[in-house]
PDB file of C-alpha atoms in Angstrom:
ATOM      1  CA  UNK A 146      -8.472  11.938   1.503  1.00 93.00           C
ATOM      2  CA  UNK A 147      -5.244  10.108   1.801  1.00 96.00           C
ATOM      3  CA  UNK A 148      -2.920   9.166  -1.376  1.00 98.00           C
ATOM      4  CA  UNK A 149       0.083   6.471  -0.695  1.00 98.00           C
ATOM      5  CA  UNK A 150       2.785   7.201  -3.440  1.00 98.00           C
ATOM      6  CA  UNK A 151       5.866   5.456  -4.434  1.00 98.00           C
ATOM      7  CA  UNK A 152       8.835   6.660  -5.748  1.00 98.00           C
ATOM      8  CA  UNK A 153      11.021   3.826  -7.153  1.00 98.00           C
ATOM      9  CA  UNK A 154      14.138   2.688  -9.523  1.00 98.00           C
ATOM     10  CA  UNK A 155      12.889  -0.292 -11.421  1.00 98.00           C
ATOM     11  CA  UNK A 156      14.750  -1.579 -14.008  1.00 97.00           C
ATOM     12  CA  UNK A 157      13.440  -4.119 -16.830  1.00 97.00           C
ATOM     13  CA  UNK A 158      10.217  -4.452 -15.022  1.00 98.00           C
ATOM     14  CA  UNK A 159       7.139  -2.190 -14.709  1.00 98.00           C
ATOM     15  CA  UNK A 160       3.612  -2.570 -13.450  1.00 98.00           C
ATOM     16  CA  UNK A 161       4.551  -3.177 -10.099  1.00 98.00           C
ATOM     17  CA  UNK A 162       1.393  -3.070  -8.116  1.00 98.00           C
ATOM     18  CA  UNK A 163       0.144  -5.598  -4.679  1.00 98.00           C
ATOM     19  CA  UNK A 164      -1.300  -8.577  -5.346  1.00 97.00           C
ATOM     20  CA  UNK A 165      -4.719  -7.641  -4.483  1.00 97.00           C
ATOM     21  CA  UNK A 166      -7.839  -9.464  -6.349  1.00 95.00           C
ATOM     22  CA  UNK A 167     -11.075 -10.692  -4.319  1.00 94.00           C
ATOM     23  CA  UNK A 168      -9.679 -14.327  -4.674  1.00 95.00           C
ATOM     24  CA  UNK A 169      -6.211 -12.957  -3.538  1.00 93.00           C
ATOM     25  CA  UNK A 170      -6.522 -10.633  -1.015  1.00 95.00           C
ATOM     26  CA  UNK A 171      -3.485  -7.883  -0.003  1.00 97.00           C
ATOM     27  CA  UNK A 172      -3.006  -6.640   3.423  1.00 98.00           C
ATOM     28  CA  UNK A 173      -2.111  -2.520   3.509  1.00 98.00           C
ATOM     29  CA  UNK A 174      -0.300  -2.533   6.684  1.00 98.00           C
ATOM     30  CA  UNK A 175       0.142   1.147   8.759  1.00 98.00           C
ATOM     31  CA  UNK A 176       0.477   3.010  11.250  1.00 98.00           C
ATOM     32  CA  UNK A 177      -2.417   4.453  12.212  1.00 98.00           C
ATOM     33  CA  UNK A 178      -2.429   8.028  14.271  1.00 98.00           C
ATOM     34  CA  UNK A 179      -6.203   9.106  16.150  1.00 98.00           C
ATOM     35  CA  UNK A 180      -7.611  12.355  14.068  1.00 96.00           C
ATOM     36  CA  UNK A 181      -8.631  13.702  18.109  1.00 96.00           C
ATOM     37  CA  UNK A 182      -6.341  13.299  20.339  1.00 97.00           C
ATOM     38  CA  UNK A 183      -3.033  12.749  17.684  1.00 97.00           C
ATOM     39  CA  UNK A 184      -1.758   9.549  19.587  1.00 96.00           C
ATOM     40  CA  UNK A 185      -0.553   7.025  17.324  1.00 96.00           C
ATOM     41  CA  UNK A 186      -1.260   3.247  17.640  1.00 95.00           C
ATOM     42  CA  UNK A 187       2.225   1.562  18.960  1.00 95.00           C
ATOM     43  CA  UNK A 188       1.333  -1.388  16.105  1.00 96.00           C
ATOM     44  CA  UNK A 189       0.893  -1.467  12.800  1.00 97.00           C
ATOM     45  CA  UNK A 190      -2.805  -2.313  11.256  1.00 97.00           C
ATOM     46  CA  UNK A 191      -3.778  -4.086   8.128  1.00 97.00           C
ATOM     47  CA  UNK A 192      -6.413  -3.042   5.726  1.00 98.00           C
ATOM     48  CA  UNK A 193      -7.992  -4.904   3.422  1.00 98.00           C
ATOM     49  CA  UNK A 194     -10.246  -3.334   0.673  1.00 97.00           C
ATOM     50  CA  UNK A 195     -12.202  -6.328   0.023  1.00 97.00           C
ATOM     51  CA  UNK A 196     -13.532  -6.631   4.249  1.00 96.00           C
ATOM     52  CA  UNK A 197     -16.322  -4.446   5.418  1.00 96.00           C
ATOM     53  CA  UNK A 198     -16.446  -3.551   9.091  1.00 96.00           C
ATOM     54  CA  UNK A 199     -19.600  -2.155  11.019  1.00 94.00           C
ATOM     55  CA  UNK A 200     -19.200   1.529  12.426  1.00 92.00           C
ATOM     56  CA  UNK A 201     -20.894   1.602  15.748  1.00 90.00           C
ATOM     57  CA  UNK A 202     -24.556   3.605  15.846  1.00 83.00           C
ATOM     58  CA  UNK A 203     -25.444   2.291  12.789  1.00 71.00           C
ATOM     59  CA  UNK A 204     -23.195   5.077  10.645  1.00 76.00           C
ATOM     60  CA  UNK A 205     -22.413   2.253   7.569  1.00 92.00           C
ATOM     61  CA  UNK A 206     -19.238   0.209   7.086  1.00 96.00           C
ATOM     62  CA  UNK A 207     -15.645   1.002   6.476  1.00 97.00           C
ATOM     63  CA  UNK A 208     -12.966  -1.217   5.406  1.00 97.00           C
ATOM     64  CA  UNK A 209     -11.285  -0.406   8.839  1.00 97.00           C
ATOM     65  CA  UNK A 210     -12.672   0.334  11.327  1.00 96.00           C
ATOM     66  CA  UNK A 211     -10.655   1.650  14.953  1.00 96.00           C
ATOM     67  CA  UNK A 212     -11.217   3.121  18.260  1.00 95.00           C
ATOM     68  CA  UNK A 213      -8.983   5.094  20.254  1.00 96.00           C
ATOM     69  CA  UNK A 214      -7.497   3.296  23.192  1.00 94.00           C
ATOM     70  CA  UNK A 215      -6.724   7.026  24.639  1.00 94.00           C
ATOM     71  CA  UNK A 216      -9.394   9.190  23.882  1.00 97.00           C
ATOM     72  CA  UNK A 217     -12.115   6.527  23.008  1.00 95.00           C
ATOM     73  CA  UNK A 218     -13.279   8.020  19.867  1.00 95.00           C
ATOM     74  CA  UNK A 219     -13.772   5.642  17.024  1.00 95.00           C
ATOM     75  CA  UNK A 220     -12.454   6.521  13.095  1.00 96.00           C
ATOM     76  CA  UNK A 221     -12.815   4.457  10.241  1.00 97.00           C
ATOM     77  CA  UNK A 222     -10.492   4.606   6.597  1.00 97.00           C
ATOM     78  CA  UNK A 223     -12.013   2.967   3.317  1.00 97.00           C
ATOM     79  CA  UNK A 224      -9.806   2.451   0.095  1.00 98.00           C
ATOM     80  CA  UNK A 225     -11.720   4.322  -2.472  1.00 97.00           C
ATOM     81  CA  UNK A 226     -10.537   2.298  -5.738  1.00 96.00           C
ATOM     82  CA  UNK A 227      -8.299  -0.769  -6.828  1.00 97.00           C
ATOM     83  CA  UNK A 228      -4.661   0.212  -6.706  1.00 98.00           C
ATOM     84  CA  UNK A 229      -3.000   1.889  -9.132  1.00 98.00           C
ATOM     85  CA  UNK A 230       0.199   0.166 -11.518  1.00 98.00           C
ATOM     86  CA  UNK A 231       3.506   2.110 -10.841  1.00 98.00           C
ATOM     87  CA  UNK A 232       4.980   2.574 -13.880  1.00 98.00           C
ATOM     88  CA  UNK A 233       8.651   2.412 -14.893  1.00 97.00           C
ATOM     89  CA  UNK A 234      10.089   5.551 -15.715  1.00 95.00           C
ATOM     90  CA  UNK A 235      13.610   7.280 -15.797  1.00 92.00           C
ATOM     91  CA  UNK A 236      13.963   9.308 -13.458  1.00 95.00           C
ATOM     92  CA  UNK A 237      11.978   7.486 -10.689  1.00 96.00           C
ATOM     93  CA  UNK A 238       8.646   9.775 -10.105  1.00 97.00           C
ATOM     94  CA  UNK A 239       6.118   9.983  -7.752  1.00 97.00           C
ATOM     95  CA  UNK A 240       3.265   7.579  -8.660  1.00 98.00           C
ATOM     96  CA  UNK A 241      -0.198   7.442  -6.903  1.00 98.00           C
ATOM     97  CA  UNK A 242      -0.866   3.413  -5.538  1.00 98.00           C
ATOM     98  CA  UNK A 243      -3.740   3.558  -3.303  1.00 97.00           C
ATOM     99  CA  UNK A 244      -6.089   6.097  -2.124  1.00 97.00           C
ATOM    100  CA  UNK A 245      -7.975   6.345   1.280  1.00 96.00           C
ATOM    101  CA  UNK A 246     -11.405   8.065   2.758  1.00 97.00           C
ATOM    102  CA  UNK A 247      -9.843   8.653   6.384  1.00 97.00           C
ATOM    103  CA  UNK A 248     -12.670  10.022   8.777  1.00 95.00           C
ATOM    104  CA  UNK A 249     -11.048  11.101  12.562  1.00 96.00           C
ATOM    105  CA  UNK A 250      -7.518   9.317  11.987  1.00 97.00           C
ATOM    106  CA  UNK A 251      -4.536   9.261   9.735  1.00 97.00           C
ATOM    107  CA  UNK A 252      -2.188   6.466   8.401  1.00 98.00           C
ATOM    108  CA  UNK A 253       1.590   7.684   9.069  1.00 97.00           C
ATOM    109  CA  UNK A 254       3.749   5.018   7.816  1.00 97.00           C
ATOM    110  CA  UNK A 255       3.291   2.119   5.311  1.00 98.00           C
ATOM    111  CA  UNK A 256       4.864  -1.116   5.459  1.00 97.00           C
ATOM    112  CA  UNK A 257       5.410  -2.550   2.140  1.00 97.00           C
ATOM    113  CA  UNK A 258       4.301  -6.489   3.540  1.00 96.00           C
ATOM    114  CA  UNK A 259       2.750  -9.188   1.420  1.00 96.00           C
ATOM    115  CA  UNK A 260       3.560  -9.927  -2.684  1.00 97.00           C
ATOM    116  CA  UNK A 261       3.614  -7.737  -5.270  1.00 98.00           C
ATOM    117  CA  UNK A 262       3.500  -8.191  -9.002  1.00 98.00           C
ATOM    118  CA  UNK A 263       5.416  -6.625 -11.675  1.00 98.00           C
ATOM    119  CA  UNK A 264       5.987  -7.090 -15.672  1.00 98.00           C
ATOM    120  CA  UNK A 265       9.014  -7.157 -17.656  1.00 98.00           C
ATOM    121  CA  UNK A 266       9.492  -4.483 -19.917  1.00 97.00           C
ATOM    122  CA  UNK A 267      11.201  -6.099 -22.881  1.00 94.00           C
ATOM    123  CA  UNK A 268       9.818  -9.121 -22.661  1.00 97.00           C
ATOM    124  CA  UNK A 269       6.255  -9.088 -20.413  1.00 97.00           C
ATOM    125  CA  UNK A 270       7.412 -11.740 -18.042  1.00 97.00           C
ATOM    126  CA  UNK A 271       5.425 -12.327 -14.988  1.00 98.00           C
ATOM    127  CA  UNK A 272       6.727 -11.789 -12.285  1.00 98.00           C
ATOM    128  CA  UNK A 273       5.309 -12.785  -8.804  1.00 97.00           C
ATOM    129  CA  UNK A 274       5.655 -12.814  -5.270  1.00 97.00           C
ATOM    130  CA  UNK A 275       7.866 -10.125  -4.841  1.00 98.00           C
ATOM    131  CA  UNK A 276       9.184  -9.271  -1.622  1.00 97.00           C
ATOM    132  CA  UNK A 277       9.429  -5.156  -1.102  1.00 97.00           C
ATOM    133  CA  UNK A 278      10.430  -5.257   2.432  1.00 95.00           C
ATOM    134  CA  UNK A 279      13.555  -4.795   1.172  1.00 94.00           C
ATOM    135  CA  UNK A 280      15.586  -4.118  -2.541  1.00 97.00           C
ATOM    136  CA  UNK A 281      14.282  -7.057  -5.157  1.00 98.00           C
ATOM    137  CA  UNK A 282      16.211  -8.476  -7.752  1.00 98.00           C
ATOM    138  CA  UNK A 283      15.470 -11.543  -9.975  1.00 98.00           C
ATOM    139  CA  UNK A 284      16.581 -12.351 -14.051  1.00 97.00           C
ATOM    140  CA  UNK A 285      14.071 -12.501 -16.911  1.00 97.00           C
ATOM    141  CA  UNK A 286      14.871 -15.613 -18.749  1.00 96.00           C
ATOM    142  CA  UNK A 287      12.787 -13.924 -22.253  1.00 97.00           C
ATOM    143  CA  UNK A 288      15.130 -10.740 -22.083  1.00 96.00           C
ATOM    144  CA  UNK A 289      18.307 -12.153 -20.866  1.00 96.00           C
ATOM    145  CA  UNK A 290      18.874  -9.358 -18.320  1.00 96.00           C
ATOM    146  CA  UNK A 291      18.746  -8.995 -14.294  1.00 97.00           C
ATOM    147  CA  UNK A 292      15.647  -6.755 -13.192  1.00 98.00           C
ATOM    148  CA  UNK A 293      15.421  -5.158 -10.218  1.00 98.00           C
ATOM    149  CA  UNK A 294      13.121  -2.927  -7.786  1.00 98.00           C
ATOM    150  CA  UNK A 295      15.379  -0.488  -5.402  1.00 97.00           C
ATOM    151  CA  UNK A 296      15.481   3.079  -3.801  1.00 97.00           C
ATOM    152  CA  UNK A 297      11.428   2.769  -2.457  1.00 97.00           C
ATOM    153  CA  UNK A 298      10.291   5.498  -1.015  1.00 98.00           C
ATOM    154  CA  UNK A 299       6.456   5.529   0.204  1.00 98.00           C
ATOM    155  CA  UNK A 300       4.882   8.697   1.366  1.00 98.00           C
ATOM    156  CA  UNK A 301       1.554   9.165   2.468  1.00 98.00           C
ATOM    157  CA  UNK A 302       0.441  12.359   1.324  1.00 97.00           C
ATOM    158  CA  UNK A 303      -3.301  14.667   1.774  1.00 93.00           C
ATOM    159  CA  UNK A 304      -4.973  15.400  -1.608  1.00 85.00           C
TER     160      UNK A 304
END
């Protein structure tokens, strides 16, 4: 088992978590690094948790599903549950967001890609489409103050 985690400053805003409902789908995007032979794919891959790929010989369905353009072996990586809220809090903390059942592979890197959702603090404002490739700032009309997401720092860590 893989964990992502976050470590973030947020300010005025908490909940932030990908836009990811059936309707709404979000795209995980990594790099992905072969279990076997420990070359690592010179793309990045997106995973969905709603899409169900065959395994080959019958073996059941992943939510990716990827074969090893070096050593030939195929691996597969299924999000176990819905992703998890990160939470404001002072410090910034490690917080659990998604967790994966990798089987002969390993994501290495996350790209943060795709909207995300967070609520204001004070004032539980929506706010949408937020844009984590990079430092996010906005202003919460309720509360009168500027909110912002900064300092991100994913890790994917073994359980």
């Amino acid at each position: 088992m893989l964990t992502l985690t976050l470590t973030a400053d947020l300010t005025g805003v908490t909940e932030l978590r990908p836009d990811d409902t059936e309707e709404n789908n979000f795209w995980y995007t990594f790099k992905v690094q072969c279990g076997s032979c420990r070359e690592t794919h010179p793309n990045f891959v997106n995973i969905s948790r709603f899409e169900m790929n065959e395994m080959s010989g019958s073996r059941g369905e992943a939510n990716f599903v990827w074969k090893c353009k070096f050593c030939k072996r195929e691996s597969s990586a299924t999000i176990t549950a819905p992703p998890i809220a990160y939470q404001q809090a002072s410090p910034p903390t490690r917080q659990k967001i998604l967790e994966f059942d990798c089987r002969g592979l390993e994501f290495t890197e996350f790209k943060p890609e795709g909207n995300w959702l967070a609520t204001g603090i004070e004032s539980g404002s929506k706010f949408t489409e937020i844009d984590l490739t990079d430092e996010w700032f906005d202003y919460d009309e309720k509360a009168g103050e500027e909110v912002s997401i900064k300092d991100l720092k994913w890790e994917i860590r073994r359980n």
